[in-house]
Coordinates of C-alpha atoms in Angstrom, one line a residue:
M20 CA 288.8 192.2 183.3
S21 CA 285.4 190.8 182.6
N22 CA 283.7 190.1 179.9
P23 CA 280.4 191.8 179.3
H24 CA 278.2 189.0 178.2
R25 CA 277.0 190.6 174.7
P26 CA 274.0 189.3 172.7
V27 CA 275.3 187.2 169.5
S28 CA 273.7 186.9 166.5
P29 CA 271.5 184.5 165.7
I30 CA 273.5 184.0 162.4
F31 CA 276.8 182.7 164.4
S32 CA 274.9 180.4 168.2
I33 CA 274.7 176.6 167.2
D34 CA 273.1 175.1 169.7
V35 CA 274.7 171.5 170.6
S36 CA 271.8 170.7 173.5
A37 CA 270.2 168.1 173.3
E38 CA 267.1 169.1 173.5
P39 CA 264.4 169.6 170.0
P40 CA 265.1 172.9 168.6
K41 CA 261.9 175.5 169.1
P42 CA 259.7 175.5 166.4
A43 CA 259.9 178.8 164.6
S44 CA 257.6 181.3 165.0
P45 CA 255.6 181.9 161.9
Q46 CA 256.8 184.5 160.3
F47 CA 256.9 185.9 156.5
D48 CA 260.7 184.5 155.1
G49 CA 261.8 187.3 152.8
D50 CA 260.1 185.9 149.8
E51 CA 256.9 186.2 151.4
Q52 CA 257.1 190.1 152.1
V53 CA 258.6 191.2 148.4
I54 CA 255.7 189.5 146.8
E55 CA 253.3 190.8 149.8
L56 CA 254.6 194.4 148.7
L57 CA 254.2 193.3 145.5
R58 CA 251.2 192.7 145.6
E59 CA 250.0 195.9 147.0
L60 CA 252.0 197.8 144.8
V61 CA 250.1 196.4 141.8
V62 CA 246.8 197.1 144.2
G63 CA 248.0 200.8 144.2
Q64 CA 248.7 201.3 140.1
Q65 CA 245.3 199.7 139.9
K66 CA 243.7 202.4 141.7
Q67 CA 245.8 205.0 140.7
N68 CA 244.4 203.8 137.0
Q69 CA 241.1 203.9 137.8
L70 CA 241.7 207.4 138.9
L71 CA 243.2 208.9 135.4
E72 CA 240.8 206.9 133.9
Q73 CA 238.3 209.0 135.9
M74 CA 239.9 212.3 135.8
T75 CA 240.4 211.6 131.5
Q76 CA 236.9 211.2 130.8
Q77 CA 236.2 213.8 133.2
T78 CA 238.0 216.6 131.3
A79 CA 237.3 214.9 127.5
A80 CA 233.8 216.2 129.3
M81 CA 234.3 218.8 129.6
Q82 CA 236.5 220.0 126.6
K83 CA 233.3 218.6 125.0
Q84 CA 231.1 220.3 126.6
R85 CA 232.9 223.6 125.9
S86 CA 233.3 222.5 122.0
N87 CA 229.6 222.4 122.1
E88 CA 229.3 225.5 123.3
L89 CA 231.8 227.7 121.3
Q90 CA 230.0 226.3 118.6
Q91 CA 226.2 226.9 119.6
W92 CA 227.6 230.2 120.0
K93 CA 228.9 230.5 116.2
D94 CA 225.9 229.4 115.2
A95 CA 223.9 231.8 116.5
N96 CA 227.2 234.6 115.6
P97 CA 227.7 233.4 112.2
L98 CA 228.7 236.9 111.3
L99 CA 231.1 237.7 113.6
S100 CA 232.8 234.5 114.0
K101 CA 233.1 235.4 110.3
H102 CA 234.9 239.1 111.6
C103 CA 236.5 237.6 114.9
H104 CA 238.7 235.1 112.3
R105 CA 239.2 238.0 109.7
A106 CA 240.4 240.4 113.0
A107 CA 241.9 237.6 113.7
E108 CA 243.9 237.3 110.6
T109 CA 245.1 241.2 110.9
L110 CA 245.8 240.8 114.3
S111 CA 248.0 237.9 113.4
R112 CA 250.1 240.0 111.4
V113 CA 249.9 243.0 114.3
Q114 CA 251.5 240.4 116.7
T115 CA 254.4 239.4 113.4
Q116 CA 254.9 243.4 113.4
F117 CA 255.9 244.1 117.3
L118 CA 258.4 240.8 117.5
E119 CA 259.6 242.0 114.6
N120 CA 260.2 245.3 116.3
L121 CA 261.1 243.6 120.5
T122 CA 263.1 241.7 118.4
V123 CA 265.3 244.9 117.4
E124 CA 265.5 246.1 120.2
V125 CA 266.8 243.2 121.7
L126 CA 269.6 242.6 119.3
D127 CA 270.9 246.4 119.7
N128 CA 270.7 247.0 122.9
A129 CA 271.6 243.8 123.8
E130 CA 274.6 244.7 126.1
H131 CA 272.4 247.2 127.9
L132 CA 269.7 244.5 128.9
V133 CA 272.5 242.4 130.2
D134 CA 275.0 244.9 132.3
G135 CA 271.7 246.8 133.6
E136 CA 268.9 245.6 135.5
F137 CA 268.0 249.3 135.0
M138 CA 267.2 248.7 131.5
L139 CA 265.8 245.4 131.5
N140 CA 263.3 246.3 133.1
E141 CA 262.4 249.5 131.1
F142 CA 262.2 246.5 128.3
V143 CA 260.3 244.5 130.2
D144 CA 257.9 247.3 131.7
R145 CA 257.7 248.2 128.0
F146 CA 256.9 245.1 126.2
G147 CA 255.3 242.6 128.4
P148 CA 252.2 243.7 129.6
R149 CA 251.6 245.0 125.4
M150 CA 252.5 241.0 124.7
A151 CA 250.8 239.2 127.1
H152 CA 247.6 241.2 126.2
L153 CA 248.3 240.8 122.3
N154 CA 248.5 237.6 122.8
G155 CA 245.4 237.1 125.0
V156 CA 243.1 239.4 122.6
L157 CA 244.5 237.1 119.5
Q158 CA 243.8 234.3 121.3
V159 CA 239.9 234.4 121.9
L160 CA 239.6 236.1 118.5
A161 CA 241.0 232.8 117.2
Q162 CA 239.3 230.6 119.1
L163 CA 236.1 232.9 118.1
G164 CA 236.8 233.1 114.6
T165 CA 237.8 229.3 113.8
G166 CA 235.7 227.0 112.1
Q167 CA 232.6 227.6 109.4
P168 CA 229.1 227.8 112.3
T169 CA 227.0 224.5 111.0
S170 CA 223.9 226.5 109.7
E171 CA 224.5 228.8 107.3
T172 CA 222.4 231.9 106.8

C-alpha cells in the first residue's frame, strides 16, 4: 500500500529546518479585513442616508406644491369648496348606511359566503365596485372641502 502525498494544512506543519522562515506575504489579517468591511458598510449607509434625505426633500416639495395648488383652487372657488364640504358630510352619512347594509348582508349570509364561491362572487360584485367608487368620490369631495379659503368674499 502506498501513501499518496496529501497536502497538509499549514496549521499542522512544523518547520524544523535550519533555514530562516520566509517572511509572510503581505496580507490583511482578520481584524484588518473586518475593519475594512465595516468602513465599506459605513460608506454605503452614508450614501443611503443621503439618498433618503433627497427623497424626503423631494416628497415634501411635491406635497407642498400640491397643497399650494389645492389652496389656490379653494381660493378661486370658495363657494364650490363649501359645497364640496357639505356634500362630503352627506356622502359620509350615505357611506355609513351603505356599510351598515353591507355588514348586515355579511352576517345574514355568513355560511353561504364561506361555503359557496358563487355567493362570495355575487357579494363582491354587488358591493365591491359601489364601495370603491363611493370611497373615491368621498375622498375627492372631502379634500376639496377641507379648510377655509384664505380670501373670504
